[in-house]
CSV table of C-alpha atoms in Angstrom, one decimal:
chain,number,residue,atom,x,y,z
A,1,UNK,CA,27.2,6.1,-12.6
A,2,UNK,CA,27.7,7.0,-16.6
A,3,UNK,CA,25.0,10.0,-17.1
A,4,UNK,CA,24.3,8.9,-20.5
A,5,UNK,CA,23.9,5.2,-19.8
A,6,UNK,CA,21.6,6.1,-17.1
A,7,UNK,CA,19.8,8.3,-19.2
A,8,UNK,CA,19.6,6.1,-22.6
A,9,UNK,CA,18.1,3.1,-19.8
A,10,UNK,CA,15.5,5.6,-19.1
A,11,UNK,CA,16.1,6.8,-15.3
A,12,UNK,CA,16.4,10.6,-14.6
A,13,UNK,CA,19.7,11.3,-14.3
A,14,UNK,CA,18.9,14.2,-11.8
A,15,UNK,CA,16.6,11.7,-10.3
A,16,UNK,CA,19.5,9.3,-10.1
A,17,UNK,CA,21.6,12.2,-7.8
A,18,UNK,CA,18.7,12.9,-5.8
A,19,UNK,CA,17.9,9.9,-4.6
A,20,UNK,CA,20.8,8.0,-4.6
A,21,UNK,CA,22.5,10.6,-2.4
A,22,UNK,CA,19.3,10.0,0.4
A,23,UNK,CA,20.0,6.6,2.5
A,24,UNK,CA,17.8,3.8,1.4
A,25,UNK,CA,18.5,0.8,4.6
A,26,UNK,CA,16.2,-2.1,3.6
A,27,UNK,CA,17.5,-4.4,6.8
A,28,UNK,CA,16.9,-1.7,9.1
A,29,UNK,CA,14.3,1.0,7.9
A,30,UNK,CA,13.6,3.5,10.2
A,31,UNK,CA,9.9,5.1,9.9
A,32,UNK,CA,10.4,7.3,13.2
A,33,UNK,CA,13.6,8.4,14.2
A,34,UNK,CA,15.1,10.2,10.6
A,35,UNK,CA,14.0,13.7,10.5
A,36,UNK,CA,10.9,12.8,8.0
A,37,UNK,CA,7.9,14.5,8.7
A,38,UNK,CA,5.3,12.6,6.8
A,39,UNK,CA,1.7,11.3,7.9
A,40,UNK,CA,0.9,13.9,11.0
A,41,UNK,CA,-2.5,12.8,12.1
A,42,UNK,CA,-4.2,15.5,14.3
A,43,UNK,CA,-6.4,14.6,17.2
A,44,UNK,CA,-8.0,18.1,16.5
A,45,UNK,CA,-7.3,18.6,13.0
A,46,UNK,CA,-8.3,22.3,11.7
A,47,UNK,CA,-6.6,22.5,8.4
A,48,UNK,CA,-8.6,21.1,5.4
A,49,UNK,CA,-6.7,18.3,4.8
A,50,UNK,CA,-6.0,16.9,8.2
A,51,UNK,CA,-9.6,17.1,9.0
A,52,UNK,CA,-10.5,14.5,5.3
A,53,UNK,CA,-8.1,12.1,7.0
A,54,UNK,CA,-9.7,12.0,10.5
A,55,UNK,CA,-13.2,11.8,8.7
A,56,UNK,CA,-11.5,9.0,6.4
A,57,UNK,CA,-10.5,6.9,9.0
A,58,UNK,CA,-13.0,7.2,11.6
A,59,UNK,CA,-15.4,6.1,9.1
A,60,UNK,CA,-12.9,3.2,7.9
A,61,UNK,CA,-13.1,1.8,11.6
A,62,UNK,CA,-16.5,1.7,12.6
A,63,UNK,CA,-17.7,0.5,9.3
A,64,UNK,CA,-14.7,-2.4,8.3
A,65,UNK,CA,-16.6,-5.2,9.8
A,66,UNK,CA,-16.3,-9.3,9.0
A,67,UNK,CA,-19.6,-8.6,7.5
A,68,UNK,CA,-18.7,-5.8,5.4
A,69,UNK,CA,-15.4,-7.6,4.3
A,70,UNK,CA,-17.0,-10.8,3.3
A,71,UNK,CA,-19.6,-8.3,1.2
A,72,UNK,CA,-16.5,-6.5,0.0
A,73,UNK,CA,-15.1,-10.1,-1.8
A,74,UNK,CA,-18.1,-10.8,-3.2
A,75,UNK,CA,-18.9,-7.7,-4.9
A,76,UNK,CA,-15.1,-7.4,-6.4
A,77,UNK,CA,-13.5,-10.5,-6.4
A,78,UNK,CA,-15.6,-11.7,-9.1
A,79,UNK,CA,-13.4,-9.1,-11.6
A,80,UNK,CA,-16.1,-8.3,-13.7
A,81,UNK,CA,-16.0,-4.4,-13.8
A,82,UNK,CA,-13.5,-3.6,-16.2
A,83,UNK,CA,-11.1,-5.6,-19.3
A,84,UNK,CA,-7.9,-3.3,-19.4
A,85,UNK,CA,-3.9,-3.3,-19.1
A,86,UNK,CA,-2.0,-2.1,-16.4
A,87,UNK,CA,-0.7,1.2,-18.6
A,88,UNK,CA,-4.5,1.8,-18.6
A,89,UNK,CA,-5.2,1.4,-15.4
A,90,UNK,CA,-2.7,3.8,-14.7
A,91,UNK,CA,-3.9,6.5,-17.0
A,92,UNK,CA,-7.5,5.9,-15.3
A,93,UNK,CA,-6.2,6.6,-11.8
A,94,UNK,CA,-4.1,9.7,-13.3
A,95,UNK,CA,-6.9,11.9,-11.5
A,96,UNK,CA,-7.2,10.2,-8.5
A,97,UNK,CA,-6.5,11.7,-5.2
A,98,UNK,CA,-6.2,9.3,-1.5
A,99,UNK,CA,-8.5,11.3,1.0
A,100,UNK,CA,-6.4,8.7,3.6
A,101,UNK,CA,-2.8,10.7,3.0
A,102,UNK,CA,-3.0,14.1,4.9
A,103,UNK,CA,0.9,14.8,3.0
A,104,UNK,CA,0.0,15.6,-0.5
A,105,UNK,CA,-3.1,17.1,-1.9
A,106,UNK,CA,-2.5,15.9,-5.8
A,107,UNK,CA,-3.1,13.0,-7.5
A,108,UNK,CA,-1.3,9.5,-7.1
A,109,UNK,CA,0.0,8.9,-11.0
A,110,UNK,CA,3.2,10.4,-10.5
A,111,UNK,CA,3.4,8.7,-6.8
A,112,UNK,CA,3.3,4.7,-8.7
A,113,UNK,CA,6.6,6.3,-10.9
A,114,UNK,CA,8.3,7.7,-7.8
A,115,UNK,CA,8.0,4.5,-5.9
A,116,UNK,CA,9.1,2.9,-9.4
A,117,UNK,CA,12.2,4.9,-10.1
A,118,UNK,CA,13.3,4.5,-6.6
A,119,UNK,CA,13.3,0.9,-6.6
A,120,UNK,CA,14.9,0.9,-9.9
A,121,UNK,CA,17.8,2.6,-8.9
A,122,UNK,CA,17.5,0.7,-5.3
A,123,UNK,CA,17.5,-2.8,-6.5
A,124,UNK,CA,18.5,-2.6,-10.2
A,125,UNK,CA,19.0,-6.6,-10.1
A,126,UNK,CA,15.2,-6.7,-8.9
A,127,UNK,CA,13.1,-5.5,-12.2
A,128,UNK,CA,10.4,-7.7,-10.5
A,129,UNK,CA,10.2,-4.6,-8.0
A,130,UNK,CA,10.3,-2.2,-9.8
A,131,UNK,CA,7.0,-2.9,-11.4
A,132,UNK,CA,5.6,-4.0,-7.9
A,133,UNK,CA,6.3,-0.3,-7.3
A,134,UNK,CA,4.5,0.8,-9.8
A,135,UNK,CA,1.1,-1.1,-9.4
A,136,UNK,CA,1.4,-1.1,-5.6
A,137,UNK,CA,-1.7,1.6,-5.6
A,138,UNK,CA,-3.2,0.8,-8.6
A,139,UNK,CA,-6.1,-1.1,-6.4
A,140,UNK,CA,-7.1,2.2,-5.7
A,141,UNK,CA,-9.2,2.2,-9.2
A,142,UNK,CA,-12.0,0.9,-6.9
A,143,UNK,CA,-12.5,4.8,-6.3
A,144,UNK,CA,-13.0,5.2,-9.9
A,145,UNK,CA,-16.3,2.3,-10.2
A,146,UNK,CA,-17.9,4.3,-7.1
A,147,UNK,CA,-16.4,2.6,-4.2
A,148,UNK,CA,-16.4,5.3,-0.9
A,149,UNK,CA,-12.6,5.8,-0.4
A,150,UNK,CA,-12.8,4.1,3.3
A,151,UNK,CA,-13.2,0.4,1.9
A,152,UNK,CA,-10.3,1.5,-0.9
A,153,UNK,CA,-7.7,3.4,1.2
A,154,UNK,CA,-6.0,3.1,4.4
A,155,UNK,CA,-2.2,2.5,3.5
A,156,UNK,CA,0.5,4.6,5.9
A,157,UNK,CA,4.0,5.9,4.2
A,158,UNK,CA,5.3,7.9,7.1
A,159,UNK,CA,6.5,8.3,10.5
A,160,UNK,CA,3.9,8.2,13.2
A,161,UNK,CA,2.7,6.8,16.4
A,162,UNK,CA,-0.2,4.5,14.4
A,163,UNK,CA,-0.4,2.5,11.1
A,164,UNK,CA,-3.1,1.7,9.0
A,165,UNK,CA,-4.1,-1.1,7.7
A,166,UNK,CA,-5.5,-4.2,10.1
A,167,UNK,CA,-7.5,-7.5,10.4
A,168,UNK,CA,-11.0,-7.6,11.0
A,169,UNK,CA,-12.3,-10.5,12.9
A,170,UNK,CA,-10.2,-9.8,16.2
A,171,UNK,CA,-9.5,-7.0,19.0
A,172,UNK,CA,-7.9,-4.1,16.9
A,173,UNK,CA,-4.5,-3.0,18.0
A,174,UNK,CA,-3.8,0.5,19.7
A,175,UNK,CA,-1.5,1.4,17.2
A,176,UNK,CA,-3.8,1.8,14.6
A,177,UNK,CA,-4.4,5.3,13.3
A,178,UNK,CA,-6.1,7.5,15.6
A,179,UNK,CA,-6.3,4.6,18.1
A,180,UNK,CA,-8.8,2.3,19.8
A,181,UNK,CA,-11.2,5.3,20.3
A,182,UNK,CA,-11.7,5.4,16.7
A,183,UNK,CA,-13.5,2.1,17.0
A,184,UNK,CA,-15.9,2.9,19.3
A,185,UNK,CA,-18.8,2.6,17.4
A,186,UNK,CA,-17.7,-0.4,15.0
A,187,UNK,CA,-20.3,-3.8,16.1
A,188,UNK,CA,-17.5,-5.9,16.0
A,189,UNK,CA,-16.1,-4.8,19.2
A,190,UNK,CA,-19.3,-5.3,20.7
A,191,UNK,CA,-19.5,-9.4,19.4
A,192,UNK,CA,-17.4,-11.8,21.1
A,193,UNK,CA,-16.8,-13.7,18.3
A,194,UNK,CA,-14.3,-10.6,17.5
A,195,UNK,CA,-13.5,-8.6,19.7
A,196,UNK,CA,-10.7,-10.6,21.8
A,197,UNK,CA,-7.0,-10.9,20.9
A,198,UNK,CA,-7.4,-14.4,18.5
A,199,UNK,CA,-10.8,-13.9,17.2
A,200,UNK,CA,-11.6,-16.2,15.0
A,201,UNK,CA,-8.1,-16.9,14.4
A,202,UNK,CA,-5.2,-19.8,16.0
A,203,UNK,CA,-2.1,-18.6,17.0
A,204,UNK,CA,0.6,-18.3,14.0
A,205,UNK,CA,-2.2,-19.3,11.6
A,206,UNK,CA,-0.3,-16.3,8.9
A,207,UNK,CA,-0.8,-14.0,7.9
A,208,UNK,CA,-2.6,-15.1,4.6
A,209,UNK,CA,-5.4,-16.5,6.8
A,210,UNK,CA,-6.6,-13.3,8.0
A,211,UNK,CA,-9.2,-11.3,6.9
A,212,UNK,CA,-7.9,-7.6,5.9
A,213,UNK,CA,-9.8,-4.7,6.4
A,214,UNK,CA,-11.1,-4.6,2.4
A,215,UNK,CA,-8.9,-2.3,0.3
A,216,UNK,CA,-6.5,-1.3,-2.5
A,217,UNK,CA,-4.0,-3.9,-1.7
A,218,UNK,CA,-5.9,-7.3,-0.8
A,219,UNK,CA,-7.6,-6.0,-4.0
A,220,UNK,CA,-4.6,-5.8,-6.1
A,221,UNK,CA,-3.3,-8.7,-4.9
A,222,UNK,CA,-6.1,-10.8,-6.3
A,223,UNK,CA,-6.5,-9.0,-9.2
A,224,UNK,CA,-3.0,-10.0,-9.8
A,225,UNK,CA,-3.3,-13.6,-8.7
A,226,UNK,CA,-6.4,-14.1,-10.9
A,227,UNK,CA,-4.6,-12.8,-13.7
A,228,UNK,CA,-1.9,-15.3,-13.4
A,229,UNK,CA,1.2,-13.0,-12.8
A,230,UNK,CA,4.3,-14.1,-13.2
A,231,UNK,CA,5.7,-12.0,-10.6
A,232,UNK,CA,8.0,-13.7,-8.1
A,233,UNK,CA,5.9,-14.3,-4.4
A,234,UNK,CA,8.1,-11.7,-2.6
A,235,UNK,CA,6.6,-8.9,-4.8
A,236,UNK,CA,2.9,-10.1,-4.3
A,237,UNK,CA,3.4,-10.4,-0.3
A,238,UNK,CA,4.5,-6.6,-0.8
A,239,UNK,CA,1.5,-5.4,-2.4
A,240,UNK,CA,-0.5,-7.3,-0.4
A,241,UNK,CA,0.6,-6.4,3.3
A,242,UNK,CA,3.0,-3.1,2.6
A,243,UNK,CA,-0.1,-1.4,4.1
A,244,UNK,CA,0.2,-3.4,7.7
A,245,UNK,CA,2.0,-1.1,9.5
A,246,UNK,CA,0.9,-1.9,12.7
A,247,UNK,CA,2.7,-5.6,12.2
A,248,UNK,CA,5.7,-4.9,10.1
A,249,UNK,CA,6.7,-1.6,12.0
A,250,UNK,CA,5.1,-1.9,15.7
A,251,UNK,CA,5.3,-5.7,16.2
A,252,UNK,CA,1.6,-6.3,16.5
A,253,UNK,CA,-0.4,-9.3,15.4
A,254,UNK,CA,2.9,-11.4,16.0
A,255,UNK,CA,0.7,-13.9,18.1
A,256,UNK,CA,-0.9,-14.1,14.3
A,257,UNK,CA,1.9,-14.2,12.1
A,258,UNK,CA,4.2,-17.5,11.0
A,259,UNK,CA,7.9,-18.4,9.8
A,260,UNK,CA,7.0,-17.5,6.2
A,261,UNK,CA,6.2,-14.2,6.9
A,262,UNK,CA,9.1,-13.6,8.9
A,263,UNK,CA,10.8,-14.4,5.5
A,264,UNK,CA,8.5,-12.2,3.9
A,265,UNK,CA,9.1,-9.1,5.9
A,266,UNK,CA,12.5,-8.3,3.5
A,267,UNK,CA,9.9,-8.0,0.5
A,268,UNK,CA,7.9,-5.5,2.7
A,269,UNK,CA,11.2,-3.5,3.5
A,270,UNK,CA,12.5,-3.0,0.2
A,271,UNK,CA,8.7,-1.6,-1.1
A,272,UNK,CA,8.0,0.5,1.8
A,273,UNK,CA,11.8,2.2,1.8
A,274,UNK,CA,11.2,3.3,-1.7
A,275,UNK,CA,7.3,3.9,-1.0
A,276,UNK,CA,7.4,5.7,2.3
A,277,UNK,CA,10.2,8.6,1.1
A,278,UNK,CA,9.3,9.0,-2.5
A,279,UNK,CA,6.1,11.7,-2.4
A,280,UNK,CA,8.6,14.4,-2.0
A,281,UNK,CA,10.7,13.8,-5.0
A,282,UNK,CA,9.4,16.3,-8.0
A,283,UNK,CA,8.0,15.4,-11.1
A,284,UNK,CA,9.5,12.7,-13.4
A,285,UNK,CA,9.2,12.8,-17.1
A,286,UNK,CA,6.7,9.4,-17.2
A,287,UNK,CA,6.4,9.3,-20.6
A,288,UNK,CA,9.9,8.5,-21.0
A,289,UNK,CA,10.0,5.8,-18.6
A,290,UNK,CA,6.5,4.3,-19.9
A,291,UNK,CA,8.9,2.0,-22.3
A,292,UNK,CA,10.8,0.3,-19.8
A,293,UNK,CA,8.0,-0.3,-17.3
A,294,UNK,CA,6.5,-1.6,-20.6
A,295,UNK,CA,8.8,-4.2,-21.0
A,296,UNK,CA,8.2,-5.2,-17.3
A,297,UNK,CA,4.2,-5.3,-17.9
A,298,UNK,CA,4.6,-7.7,-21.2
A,299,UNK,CA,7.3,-10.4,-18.9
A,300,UNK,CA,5.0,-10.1,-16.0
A,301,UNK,CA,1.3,-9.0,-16.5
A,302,UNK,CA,0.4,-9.3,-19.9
A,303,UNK,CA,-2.3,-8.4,-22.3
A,304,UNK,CA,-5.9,-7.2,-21.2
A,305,UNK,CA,-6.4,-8.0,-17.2
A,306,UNK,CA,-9.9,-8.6,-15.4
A,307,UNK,CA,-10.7,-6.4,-12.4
């Protein structure tokens, strides 16, 4: 790669070395088995952190009921709380920080660019992606209007025995963070409208029939889709669903899912890749890149958007 063309299109060029020298597999990702020691979650947490996330989530799973969801789309999907662009969206959630990721204690700005850059040099053929990397999180503003951080956060980026996030309206799946315990006390489990393997679902209904556990990315999604985007299906599924870990990495909810999300899962793969490595890659110099990603926002998300 030519340093100074790769510098003059706006990418690192130290970036470029790091992270083109670190294997990126999108047909066979491995979230387990590479020497990665992202998202430890603690039974008996004592540090400061691990003990937010436990807190987060056992507060995500007995409170993320049908009830709640439904409430959830009706408060937000209306998009009435805010009239901005997606640059200003980002510069809103500059000061955010995800009580749900027990690996970094900063804010998740430079996290959208990592993603970003990674896919960029990834997939350069797939500019599409590269801005689905970028607003992947940007849901998360729901933090900012006073929503409590277990109806806006839940997404997993690392290796470990349970993934985050999940449908409500059916039996929960054991490899959910922290496990079925950590349901114990959600009312759900206790109607049997809910709480056996279908629910209130048919078998290979989709994935796009189920009710999510309300959060950043069925948020983003249909902020997105209201908006009228004009980016390409694959990157929407990813936004949507890159936070299903326990279907797109542990095989459950398969009795739920159908053909087109089996040719959906590549759009998952290539997001998560970039998503799950990229906390651990330094600072970038974003306002250098801010005119490329720009150019991406005016092709596929123009002008002032509703949320």
């Amino acid at each position: 790669m030519d340093r100074g063309k790769k510098e003059e299109g706006g990418v690192s060029y130290h970036f470029y070395l790091l992270i083109s020298t670190m294997k990126i597999d999108t047909n066979n990702p491995s979230y387990e088995s590479d020497g990665k020691r992202y998202r430890i979650y603690d039974e008996d947490p004592q540090d400061r952190i691990q003990k937010r996330v436990k807190m987060h989530y056992e507060k995500q799973h007995t409170l993320q009921t049908v009830d709640f969801v439904k409430g959830m789309h009706k408060k937000w999907l209306g998009f009435s709380h805010a009239n901005m662009t997606i640059m200003e969206c980002l510069e809103l959630l500059s000061g955010f920080l995800d009580e749900s990721d027990p690996d970094v204690d900063e804010p998740n700005l430079l996290h959208a660019y990592q993603t970003a850059e990674r896919l960029r040099v990834a997939f350069p053929d797939k500019p599409w992606m590269h801005l689905a990397g970028l607003v992947h999180d940007l849901g998360k503003v729901l933090s900012m209007w006073g929503e409590e951080q277990f109806a806006v956060t839940g997404e997993i980026h690392l290796p470990c025995p349970y993934r985050d996030t999940y449908p409500v309206g059916c039996a929960p799946s054991e490899t959910i963070v922290y496990g079925l315990k950590s349901f114990e006390h959600c009312t759900d489990l206790k109607d049997d409208r809910y709480n056996t393997e279908y629910g209130i679902y048919t078998a290979n209904c989709g994935l796009e029939k189920l009710m999510m556990a309300w959060g950043h990315d069925e948020y983003m999604y249909q902020v997105l889709v209201n908006h009228r985007s004009t980016l390409p299906e694959e990157a929407l599924y990813a936004i949507r669903f890159h936070s299903f870990y326990p279907y797109h990495s542990h095989d459950a909810y398969r009795h739920l899912s159908n053909e087109k999300d089996e040719e959906m899962m590549h759009a998952i793969k290539m997001l998560n890749q970039c998503d799950l490595y990229s906390k651990s890659d330094g600072e970038l110099k974003m306002d250098e890149l801010k005119p490329y990603y720009q150019s991406l926002i005016d092709e596929y998300c123009p002008g002032k958007i509703a949320w």
